[in-house]
Structure formats: C-alpha cells, structure tokens
Tab-separated table of C-alpha atoms in Angstrom:
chain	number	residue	atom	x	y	z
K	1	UNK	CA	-21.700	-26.271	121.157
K	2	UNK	CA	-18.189	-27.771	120.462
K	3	UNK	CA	-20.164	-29.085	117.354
K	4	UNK	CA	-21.161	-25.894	115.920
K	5	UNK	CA	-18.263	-24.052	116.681
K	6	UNK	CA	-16.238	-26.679	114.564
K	7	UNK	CA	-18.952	-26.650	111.402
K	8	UNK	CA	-18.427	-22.869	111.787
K	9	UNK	CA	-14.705	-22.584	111.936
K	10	UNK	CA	-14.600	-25.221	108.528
K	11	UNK	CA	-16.918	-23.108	106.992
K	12	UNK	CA	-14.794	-19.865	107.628
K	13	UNK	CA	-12.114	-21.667	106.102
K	14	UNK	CA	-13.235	-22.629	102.942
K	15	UNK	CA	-14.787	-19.256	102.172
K	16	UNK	CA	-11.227	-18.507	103.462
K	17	UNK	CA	-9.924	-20.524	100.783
K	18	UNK	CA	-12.681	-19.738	97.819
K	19	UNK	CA	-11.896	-16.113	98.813
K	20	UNK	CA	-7.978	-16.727	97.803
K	21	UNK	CA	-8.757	-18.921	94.922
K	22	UNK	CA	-11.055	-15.937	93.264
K	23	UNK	CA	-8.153	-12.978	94.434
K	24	UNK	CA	-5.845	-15.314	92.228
K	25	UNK	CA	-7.808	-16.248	89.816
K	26	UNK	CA	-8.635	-12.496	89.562
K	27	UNK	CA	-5.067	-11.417	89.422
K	28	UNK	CA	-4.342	-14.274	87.192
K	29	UNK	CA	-6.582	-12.988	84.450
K	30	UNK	CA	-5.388	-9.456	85.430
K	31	UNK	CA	-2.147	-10.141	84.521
K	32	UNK	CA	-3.185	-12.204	81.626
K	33	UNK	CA	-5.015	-8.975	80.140
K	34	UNK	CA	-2.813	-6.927	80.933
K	35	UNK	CA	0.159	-9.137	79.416
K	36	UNK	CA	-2.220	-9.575	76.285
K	37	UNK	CA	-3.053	-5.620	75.904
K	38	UNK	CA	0.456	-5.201	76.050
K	39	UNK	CA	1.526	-7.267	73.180
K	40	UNK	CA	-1.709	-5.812	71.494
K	41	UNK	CA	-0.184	-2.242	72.090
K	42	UNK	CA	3.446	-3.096	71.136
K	43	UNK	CA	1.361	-5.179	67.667
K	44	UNK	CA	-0.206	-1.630	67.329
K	45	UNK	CA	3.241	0.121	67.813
K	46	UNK	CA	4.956	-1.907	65.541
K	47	UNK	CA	2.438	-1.694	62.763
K	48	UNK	CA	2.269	2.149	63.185
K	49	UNK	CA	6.194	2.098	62.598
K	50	UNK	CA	5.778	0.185	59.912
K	51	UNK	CA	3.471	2.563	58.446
K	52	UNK	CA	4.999	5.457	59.487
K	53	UNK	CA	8.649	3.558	57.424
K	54	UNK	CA	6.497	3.131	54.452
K	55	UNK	CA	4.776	6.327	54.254
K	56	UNK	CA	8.441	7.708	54.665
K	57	UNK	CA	9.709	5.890	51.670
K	58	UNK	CA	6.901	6.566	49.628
K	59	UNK	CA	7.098	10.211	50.504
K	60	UNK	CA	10.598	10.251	49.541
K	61	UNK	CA	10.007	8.211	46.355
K	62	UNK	CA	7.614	10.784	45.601
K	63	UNK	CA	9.719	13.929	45.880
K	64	UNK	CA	12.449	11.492	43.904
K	65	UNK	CA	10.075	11.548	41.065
K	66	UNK	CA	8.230	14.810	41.086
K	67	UNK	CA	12.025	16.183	41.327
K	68	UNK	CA	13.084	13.819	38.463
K	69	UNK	CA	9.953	15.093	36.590
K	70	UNK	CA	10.789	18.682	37.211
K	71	UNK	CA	14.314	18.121	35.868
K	72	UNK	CA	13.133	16.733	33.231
K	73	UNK	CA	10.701	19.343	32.249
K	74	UNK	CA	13.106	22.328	33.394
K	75	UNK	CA	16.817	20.659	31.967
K	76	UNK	CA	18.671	22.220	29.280
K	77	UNK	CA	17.083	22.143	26.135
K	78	UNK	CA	18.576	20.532	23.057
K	79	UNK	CA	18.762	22.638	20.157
K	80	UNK	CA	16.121	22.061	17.488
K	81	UNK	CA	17.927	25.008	14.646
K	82	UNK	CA	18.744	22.788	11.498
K	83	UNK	CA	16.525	19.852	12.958
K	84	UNK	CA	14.467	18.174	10.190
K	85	UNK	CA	11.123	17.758	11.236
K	86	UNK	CA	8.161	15.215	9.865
K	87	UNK	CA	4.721	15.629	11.205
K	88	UNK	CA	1.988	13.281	9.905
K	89	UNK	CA	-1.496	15.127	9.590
K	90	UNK	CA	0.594	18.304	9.270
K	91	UNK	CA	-1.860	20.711	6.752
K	92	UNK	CA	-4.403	21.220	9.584
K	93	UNK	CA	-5.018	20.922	13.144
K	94	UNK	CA	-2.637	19.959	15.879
K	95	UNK	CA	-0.448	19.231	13.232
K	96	UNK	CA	-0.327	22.415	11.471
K	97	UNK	CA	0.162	24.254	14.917
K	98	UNK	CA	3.198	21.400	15.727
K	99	UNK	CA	4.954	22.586	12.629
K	100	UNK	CA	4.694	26.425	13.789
K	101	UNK	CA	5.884	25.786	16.994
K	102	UNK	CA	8.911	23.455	15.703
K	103	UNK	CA	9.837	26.672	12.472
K	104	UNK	CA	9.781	29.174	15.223
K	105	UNK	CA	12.759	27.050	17.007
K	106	UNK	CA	14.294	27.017	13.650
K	107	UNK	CA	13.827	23.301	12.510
K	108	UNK	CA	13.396	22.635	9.082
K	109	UNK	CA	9.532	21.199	8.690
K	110	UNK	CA	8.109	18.931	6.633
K	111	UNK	CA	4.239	18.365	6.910
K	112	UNK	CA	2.643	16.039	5.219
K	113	UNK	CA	-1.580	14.967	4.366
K	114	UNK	CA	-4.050	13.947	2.083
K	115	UNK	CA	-5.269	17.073	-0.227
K	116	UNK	CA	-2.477	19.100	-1.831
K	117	UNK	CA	-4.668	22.253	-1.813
K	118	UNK	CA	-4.919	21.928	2.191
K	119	UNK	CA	-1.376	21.372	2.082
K	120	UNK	CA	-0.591	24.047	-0.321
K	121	UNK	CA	-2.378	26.201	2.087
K	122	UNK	CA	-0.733	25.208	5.214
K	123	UNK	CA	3.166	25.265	3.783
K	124	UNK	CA	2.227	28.443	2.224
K	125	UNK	CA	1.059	29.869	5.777
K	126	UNK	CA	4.389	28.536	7.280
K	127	UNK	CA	6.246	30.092	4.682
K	128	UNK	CA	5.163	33.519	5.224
K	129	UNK	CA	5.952	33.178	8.815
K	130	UNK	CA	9.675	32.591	8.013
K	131	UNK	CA	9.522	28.589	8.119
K	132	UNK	CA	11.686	26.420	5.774
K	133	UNK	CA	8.340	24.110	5.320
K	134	UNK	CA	7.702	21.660	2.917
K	135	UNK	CA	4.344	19.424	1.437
K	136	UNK	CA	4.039	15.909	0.417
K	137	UNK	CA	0.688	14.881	-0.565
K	138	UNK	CA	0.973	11.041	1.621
K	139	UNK	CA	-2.333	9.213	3.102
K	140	UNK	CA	-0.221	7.261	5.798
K	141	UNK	CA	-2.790	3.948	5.230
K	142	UNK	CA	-0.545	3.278	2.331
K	143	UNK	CA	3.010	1.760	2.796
K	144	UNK	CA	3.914	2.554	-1.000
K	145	UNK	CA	3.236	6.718	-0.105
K	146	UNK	CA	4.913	6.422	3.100
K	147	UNK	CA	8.158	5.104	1.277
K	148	UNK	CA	7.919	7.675	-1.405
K	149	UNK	CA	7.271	10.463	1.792
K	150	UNK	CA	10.397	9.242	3.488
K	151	UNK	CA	12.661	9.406	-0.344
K	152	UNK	CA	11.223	12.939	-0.440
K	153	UNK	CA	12.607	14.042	2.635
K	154	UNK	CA	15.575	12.443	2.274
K	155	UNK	CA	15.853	13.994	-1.594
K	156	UNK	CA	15.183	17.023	-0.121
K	157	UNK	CA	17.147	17.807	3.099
K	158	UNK	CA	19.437	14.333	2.992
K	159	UNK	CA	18.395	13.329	6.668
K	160	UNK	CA	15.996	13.141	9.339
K	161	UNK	CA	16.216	13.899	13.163
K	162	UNK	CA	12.366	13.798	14.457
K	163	UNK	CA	9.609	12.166	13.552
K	164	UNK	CA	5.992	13.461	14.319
K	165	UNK	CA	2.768	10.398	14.654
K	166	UNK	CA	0.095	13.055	14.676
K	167	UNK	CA	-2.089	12.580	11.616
K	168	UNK	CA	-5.355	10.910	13.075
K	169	UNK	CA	-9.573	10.126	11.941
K	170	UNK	CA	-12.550	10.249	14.637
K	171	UNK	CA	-15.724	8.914	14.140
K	172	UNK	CA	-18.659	9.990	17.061
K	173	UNK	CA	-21.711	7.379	17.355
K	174	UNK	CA	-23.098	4.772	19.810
K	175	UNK	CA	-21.971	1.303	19.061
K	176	UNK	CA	-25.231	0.429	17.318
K	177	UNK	CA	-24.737	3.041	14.251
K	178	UNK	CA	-21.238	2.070	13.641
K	179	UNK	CA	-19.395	-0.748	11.728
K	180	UNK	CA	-16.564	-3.028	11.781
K	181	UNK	CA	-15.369	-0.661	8.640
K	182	UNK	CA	-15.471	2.454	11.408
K	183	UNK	CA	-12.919	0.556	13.703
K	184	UNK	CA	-10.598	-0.775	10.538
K	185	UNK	CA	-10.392	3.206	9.026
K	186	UNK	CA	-9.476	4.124	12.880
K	187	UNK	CA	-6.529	1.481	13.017
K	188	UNK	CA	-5.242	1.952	9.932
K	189	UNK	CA	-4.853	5.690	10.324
K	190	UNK	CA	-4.171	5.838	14.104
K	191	UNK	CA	-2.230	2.414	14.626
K	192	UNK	CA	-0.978	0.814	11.114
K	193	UNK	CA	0.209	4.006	9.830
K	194	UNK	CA	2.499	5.123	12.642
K	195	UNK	CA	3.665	1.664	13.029
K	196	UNK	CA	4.879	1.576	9.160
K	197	UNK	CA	6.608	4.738	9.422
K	198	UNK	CA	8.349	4.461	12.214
K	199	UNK	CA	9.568	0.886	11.050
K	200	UNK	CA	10.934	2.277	8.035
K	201	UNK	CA	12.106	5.365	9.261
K	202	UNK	CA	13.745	3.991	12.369
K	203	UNK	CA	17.273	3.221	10.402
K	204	UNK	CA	17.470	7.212	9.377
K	205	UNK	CA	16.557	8.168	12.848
K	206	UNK	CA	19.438	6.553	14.327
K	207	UNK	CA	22.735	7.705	12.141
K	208	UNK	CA	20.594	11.092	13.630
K	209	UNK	CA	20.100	9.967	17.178
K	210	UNK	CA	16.586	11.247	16.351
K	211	UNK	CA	13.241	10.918	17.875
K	212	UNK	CA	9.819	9.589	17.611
K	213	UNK	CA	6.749	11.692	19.068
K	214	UNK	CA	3.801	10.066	19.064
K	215	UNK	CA	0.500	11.800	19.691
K	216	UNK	CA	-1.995	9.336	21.673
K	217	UNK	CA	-4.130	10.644	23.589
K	218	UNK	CA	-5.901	10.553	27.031
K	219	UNK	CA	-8.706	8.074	24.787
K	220	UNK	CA	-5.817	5.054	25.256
K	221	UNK	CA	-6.587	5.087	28.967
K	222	UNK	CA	-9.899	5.957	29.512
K	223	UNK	CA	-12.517	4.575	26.972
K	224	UNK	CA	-14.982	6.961	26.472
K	225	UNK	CA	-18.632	6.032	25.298
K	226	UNK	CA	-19.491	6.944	21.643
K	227	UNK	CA	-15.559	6.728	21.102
K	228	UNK	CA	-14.776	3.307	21.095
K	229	UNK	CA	-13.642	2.875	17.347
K	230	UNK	CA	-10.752	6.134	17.975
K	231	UNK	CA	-10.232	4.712	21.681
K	232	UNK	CA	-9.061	1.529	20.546
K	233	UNK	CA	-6.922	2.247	18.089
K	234	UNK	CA	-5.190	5.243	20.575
K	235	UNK	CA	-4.665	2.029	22.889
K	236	UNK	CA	-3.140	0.584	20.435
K	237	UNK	CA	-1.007	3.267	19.982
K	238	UNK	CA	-0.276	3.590	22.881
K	239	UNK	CA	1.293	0.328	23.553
K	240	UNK	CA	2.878	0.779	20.419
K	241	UNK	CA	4.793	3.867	21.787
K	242	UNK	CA	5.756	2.402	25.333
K	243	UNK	CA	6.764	-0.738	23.414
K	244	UNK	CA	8.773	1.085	21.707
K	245	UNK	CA	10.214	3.107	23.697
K	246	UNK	CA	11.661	0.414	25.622
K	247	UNK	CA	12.855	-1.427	22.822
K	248	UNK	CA	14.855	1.543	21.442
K	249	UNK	CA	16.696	1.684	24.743
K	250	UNK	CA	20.809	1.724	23.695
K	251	UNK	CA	20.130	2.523	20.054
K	252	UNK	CA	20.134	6.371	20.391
K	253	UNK	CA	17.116	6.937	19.096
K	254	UNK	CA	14.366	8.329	21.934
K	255	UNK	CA	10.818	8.301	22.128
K	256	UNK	CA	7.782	10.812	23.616
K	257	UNK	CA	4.295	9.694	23.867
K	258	UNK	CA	2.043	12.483	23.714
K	259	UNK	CA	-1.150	12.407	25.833
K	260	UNK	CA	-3.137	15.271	25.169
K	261	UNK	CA	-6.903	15.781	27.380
K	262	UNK	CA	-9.499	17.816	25.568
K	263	UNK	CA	-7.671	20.268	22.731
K	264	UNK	CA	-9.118	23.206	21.123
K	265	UNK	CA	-8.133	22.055	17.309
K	266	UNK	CA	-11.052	22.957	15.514
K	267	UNK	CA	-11.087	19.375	14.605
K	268	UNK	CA	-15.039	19.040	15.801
K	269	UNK	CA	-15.586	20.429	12.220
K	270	UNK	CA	-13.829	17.699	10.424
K	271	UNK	CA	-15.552	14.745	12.706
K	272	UNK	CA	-17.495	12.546	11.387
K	273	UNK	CA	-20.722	11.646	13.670
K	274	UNK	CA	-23.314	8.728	13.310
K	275	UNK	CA	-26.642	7.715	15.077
K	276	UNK	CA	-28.084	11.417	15.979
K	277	UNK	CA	-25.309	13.654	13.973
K	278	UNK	CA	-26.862	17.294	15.618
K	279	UNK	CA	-26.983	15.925	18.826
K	280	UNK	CA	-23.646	13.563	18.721
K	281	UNK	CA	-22.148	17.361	17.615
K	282	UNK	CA	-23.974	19.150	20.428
K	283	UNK	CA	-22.175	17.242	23.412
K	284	UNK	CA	-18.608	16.935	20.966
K	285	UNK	CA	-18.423	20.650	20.440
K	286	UNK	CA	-19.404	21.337	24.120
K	287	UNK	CA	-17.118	19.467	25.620
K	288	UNK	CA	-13.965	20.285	23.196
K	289	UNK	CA	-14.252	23.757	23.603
K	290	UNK	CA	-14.680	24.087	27.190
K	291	UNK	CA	-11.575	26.126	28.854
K	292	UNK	CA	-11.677	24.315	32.152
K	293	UNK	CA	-11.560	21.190	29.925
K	294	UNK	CA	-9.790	21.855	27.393
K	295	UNK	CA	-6.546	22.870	26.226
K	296	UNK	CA	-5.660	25.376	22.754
K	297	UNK	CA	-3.369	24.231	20.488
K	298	UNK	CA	-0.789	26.710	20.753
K	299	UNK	CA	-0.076	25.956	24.380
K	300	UNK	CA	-0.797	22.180	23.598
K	301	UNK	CA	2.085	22.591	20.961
K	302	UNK	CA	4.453	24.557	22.860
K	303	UNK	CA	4.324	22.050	25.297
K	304	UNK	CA	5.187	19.033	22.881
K	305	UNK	CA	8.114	20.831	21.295
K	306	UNK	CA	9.206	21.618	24.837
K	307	UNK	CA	9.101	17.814	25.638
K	308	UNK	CA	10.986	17.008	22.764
K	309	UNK	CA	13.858	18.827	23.090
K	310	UNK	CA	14.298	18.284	26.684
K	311	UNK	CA	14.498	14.423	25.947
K	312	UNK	CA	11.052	13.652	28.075
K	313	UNK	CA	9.478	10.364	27.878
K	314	UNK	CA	5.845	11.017	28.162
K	315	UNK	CA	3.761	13.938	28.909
K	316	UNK	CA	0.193	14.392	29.326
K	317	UNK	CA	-0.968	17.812	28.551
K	318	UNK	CA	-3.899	18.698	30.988
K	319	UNK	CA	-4.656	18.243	34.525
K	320	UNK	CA	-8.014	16.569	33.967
K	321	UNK	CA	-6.453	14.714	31.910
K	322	UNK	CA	-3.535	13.830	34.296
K	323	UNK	CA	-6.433	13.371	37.499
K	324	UNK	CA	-8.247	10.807	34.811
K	325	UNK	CA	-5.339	8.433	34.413
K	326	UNK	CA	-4.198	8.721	37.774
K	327	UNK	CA	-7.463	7.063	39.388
K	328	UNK	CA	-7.897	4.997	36.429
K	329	UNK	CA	-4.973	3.529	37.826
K	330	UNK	CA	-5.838	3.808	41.527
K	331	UNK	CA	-9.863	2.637	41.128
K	332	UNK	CA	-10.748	1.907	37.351
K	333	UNK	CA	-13.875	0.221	38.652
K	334	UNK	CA	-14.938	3.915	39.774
K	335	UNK	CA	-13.967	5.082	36.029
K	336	UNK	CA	-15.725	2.205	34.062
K	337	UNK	CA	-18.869	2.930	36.615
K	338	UNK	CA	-18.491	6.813	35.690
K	339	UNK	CA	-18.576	6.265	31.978
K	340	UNK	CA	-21.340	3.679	32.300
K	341	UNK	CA	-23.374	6.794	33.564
K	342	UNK	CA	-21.628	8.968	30.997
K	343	UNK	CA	-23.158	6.430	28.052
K	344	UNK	CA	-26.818	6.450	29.371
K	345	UNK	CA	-26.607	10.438	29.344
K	346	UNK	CA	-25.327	10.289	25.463
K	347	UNK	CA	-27.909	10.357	22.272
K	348	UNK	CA	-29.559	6.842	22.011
K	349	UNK	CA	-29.555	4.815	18.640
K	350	UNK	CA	-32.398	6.586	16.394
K	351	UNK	CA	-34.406	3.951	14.242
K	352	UNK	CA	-32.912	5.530	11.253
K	353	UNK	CA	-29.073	6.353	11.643
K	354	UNK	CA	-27.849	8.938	10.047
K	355	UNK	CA	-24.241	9.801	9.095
K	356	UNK	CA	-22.720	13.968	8.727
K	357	UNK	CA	-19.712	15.487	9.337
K	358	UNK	CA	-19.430	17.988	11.644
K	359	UNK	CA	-19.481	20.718	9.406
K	360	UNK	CA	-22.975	19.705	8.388
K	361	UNK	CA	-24.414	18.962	11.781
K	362	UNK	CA	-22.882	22.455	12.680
K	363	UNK	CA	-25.839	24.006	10.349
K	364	UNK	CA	-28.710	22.271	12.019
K	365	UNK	CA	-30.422	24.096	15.100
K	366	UNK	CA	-28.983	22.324	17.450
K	367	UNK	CA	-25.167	22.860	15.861
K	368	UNK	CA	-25.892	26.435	15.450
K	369	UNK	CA	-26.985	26.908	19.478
K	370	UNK	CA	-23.716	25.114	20.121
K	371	UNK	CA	-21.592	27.442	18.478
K	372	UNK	CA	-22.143	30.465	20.144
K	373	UNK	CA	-21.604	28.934	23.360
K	374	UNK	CA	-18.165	27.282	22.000
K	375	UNK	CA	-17.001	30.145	20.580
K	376	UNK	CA	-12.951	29.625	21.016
K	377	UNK	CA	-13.073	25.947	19.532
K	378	UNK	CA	-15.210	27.893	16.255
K	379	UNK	CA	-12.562	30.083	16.219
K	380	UNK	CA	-9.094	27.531	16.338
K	381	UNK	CA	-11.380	25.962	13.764
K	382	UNK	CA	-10.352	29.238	11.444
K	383	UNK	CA	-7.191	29.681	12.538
K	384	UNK	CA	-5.952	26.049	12.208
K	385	UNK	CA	-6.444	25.493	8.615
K	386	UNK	CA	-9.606	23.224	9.546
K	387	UNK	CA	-11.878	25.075	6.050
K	388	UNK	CA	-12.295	22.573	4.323
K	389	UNK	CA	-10.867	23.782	0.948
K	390	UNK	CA	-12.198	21.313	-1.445
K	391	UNK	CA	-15.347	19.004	-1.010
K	392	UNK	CA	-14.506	15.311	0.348
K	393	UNK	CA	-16.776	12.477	0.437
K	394	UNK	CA	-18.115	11.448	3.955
K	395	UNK	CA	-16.571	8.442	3.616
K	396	UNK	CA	-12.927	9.853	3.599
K	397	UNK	CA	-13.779	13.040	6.155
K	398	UNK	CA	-10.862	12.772	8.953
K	399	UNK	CA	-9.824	14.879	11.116
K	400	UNK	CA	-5.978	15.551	11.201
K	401	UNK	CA	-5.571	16.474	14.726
C-alpha cells in the first residue's frame, strides 16, 4: 500500500509540474503575441501617420498649385494695344481666328502662309473688322522666306513683341499607305520651321521682352493611330517648346506651349488622307466635330490670347484633353493598350491605296453621310477661311491649323 501511495503521489507531482510548465509556456507565448501584435499595431500606426503626413503634404501641394494655376489664369493681364503680332499659318484656320482674337485686343497682326489669294482674303477679312493686319506670302520650310518674313515685319512696324508657331500639315493613313516623305513634310512644317524662326527671331524678341507661343498639341503626348507622321513631329515640338522655355529663363523673353484637344477648325477639309480616303474622313470628321470632344476656335483662341498676356507657361485647352495627359502620366501602359484597340477599330490597309484630300473624300457617300452629322465643324470650315480659293496639288494640301 505504502508502494502505491508513493507511485501515486510522484505521479500527482509531475502532472503537477507538466501542468505549470504548459500555464507558462501558455502565458509565455501569450505575452509573446501579445508583445508581437503590439509592435504590429504601433508598425500599423506609424505607417498610417505616415500616410496620413504624406497625403497632407500632397494635399497641400495640390491646393499650392491649383492656387498658383488659378493666379496664373486670373492675374492681371498685360496689355496687348500696340503689340506686334506674327502668327505662322495665319490666312486660315486656328490661325486666322488667333489673329482676330489678338486685333480685337488691339495688337498690330501680321499673318503669314503659302497662297497670297488665301492671304489676301484673310487680311482683307481682318481689315474690315478694324484690325491693323498685314500678309506675307512665307512657306516656313524655307529659311531664305522666313528671313525675308522677319525684314518685312521689321520694315513694316520696326519691332516685334510675340511670336505665333501655329502654321501646321496633317496627313491621315495607317502606317502601311504612308512614306518616309509623309513624316519629312510633317517635320519640316511642324518642327524645322518653328525651330528656324524662333532662332532667328529670338534677338528681336528680347530688346521687346516678347514671347513665343507655340501651338502643339495634345498629339505630342498621346500618339494616336493613323497619326503617327503629325504625332511625331508635335513631340518634337513639344520638346522644342519646354526646351526652350527653360533655356530662355533670365533673358526676358517668355514662352507658352499651346496644347489644344480636338478643335473645330474646319481643317478636316484641308487634310490629306491615305489608305481608305472616305473612310479615313468618316472617323476624322466625326471625331473633330464632336462638342463633347471638341473645342471651336473662337473659344480655343480666346483662351490662347488669354494665356499670353497673363504670362502662362502652358495650357491645354480641353478637359479630355487635360484627363488624357494626366493618366498618360499616371498609367501610359493603360493609354498605349487603349490606342492599340483604337488602331484595330480604324480602316485597314486596302490592296490599292489611295490618296484625297479631305475636300474630295467629303463628296463620296460616305463623306457626304458624315457631314450632316458634323454639322458645326462644316460650318467653322466656312467661317475660317478653310475654301480653298485656288486649286493646289495633293502633294502640297496642308492644313494651317
């Protein structure tokens, strides 16, 4: 019996003892957890504060620059009376709607393009509506005309405060119907000829603590299928107006980069499409002339002229356009994927390629379908001097705005 009562007892006390063992081992990893969920919740904590610091500087960085913009776009205006103006691709378009906007704020304008009767056309239109305009006959591809442009003015009116980039060529067609010619024409027009001008008119533009506007557009961010020979050369452009810009800094001289969404010119006349012409026209015409999409050219204008005598930097003209760049910037995987799909819904390559401008693609059935539905871009096609008044070779057809 004493036996059994002492295997009992040592049992009791080891089950005593295992009993302790797992209560501590228990509270040990009790205490472990808990120690461990409480650095995990003072991590979390910290983290959130972080956050919560960096989502209060960005907010404030935010309202810094929407408030700088605003100031910007609402500051006191600089006086444009007795400014002389020069605006490239003047006789038609945007351009011809630039030098309204720029006479009816009393600057002295000087527009300048390829065909004098155009031009003769579009100064004697400004004339009649009180504007000191003048026409020089200059294709911009040219160094030799651009020098002779720049004597004119300065014959004429002895100085010049702002300079206008906005003469321009578009060519519509899938990369199969086009050539390496297509993308040199774009260049030099678009690129080359802005980049002469300025260059040589950059001297005069400082005794005048003048300005350069260039007129890219939202093509120089977002490369649109069917496009790419005009959305290169607006890249290039572009660059060549930041550039700019920056390197101007000190020198008195400022610059505004321009970049307009869709605009209600007229201009789908004066384009020249390739592959498909009716149908290249079809989706063109659509799209300029929608008014969700697009923008007129007298509030495009008013806009520019606004910028430029407020001293802003850049200014893009639409919303859609303004949405585009902004998630270009944020996701332009998302954007190249969307105008991958946007390419496969265009006009293919047709065996035989055919070349029109958009006046004669307008006459087809197709064309004709089209404009009744885009009725306001038919009719800033009227009103912006985009008639052709004399007959140009395909070759040459550009669109000047």
């Amino acid at each position: 019996m004493a036996r059994i009562h002492h295997r009992t007892r040592g049992r009791g006390k080891r089950a005593k003892r295992a009993l302790k063992t797992s209560v501590a081992l228990t509270g040990a990893r009790w205490a472990w957890n808990r120690r461990r969920r409480g650095a995990e919740r003072s991590k979390q904590v910290s983290a959130v504060r972080r956050g919560a610091r960096l989502l209060t500087w960005g907010a404030a960085g935010a309202v810094l620059g929407v408030g700088a913009a605003m100031m910007s776009e609402h500051g006191h205006p600089r006086r444009l009376r007795g400014k002389v103006v020069l605006i490239t691709g003047g006789s038609r378009g945007l351009g011809l709607q630039l030098a309204r906007e720029f006479g009816a704020q009393g600057a002295l304008v000087v527009v300048c393009g390829r065909g004098r009767e155009s031009l003769d056309h579009a100064v004697s239109e400004l004339t009649e509506r009180g504007v000191d305009a003048h026409g020089v006959v200059c294709d911009v591809t040219d160094p030799e005309q651009i020098a002779a442009l720049l004597e004119e003015v300065d014959d004429r009116y002895g100085r010049l405060d702002v300079l206008v980039n906005s003469a321009g060529i578009m060519r519509v067609g899938p990369w199969e119907a086009l050539t390496e010619e297509h993308f040199v024409q774009a260049m030099d027009v678009i690129f080359w000829g802005p980049l002469r001008l300025s260059r040589q008119a950059l001297g005069r533009l400082r005794e005048r603590q003048g300005t350069i506007v260039n007129i890219t557009s939202i093509g120089a961010y977002l490369s649109v299928p069917h496009l790419t020979p005009y959305s290169c050369a607006k890249h290039a452009q572009a660059g060549l107006s930041e550039g700019l810009a920056a390197e101007t800094a000190g020198t008195g001289v400022s610059v505004t980069t321009v970049a307009p969404g869709l605009m209600r010119t007229g201009s789908h006349r004066g384009v020249v499409f390739n592959g498909a012409p009716e149908r290249e026209y079809a989706w063109f015409a659509l799209l300029a002339g929608l008014p969700l999409l697009s923008v007129n050219a007298e509030r495009a204008a008013h806009r520019i002229v606004g910028a430029v005598a407020r001293g802003r930097s850049f200014l893009v003209l639409t919303p859609v356009a303004r949405a585009g760049m902004a998630v270009h910037g944020l996701a332009p995987g998302l954007i190249q994927e969307s105008m991958r799909l946007m390419g496969r819904l265009l006009p293919n390559t047709p065996e035989s390629p055919e070349e029109r401008s958009g006046s004669e693609a307008a006459r087809g059935p197709l064309g004709r379908a089209v404009g009744v539905v885009a009725t306001l871009n038919e009719r800033a096609y009227e009103q912006l001097n985009q008639v052709p008044h004399t007959r140009q070779s395909r070759r040459a057809a550009r669109s000047e705005g």
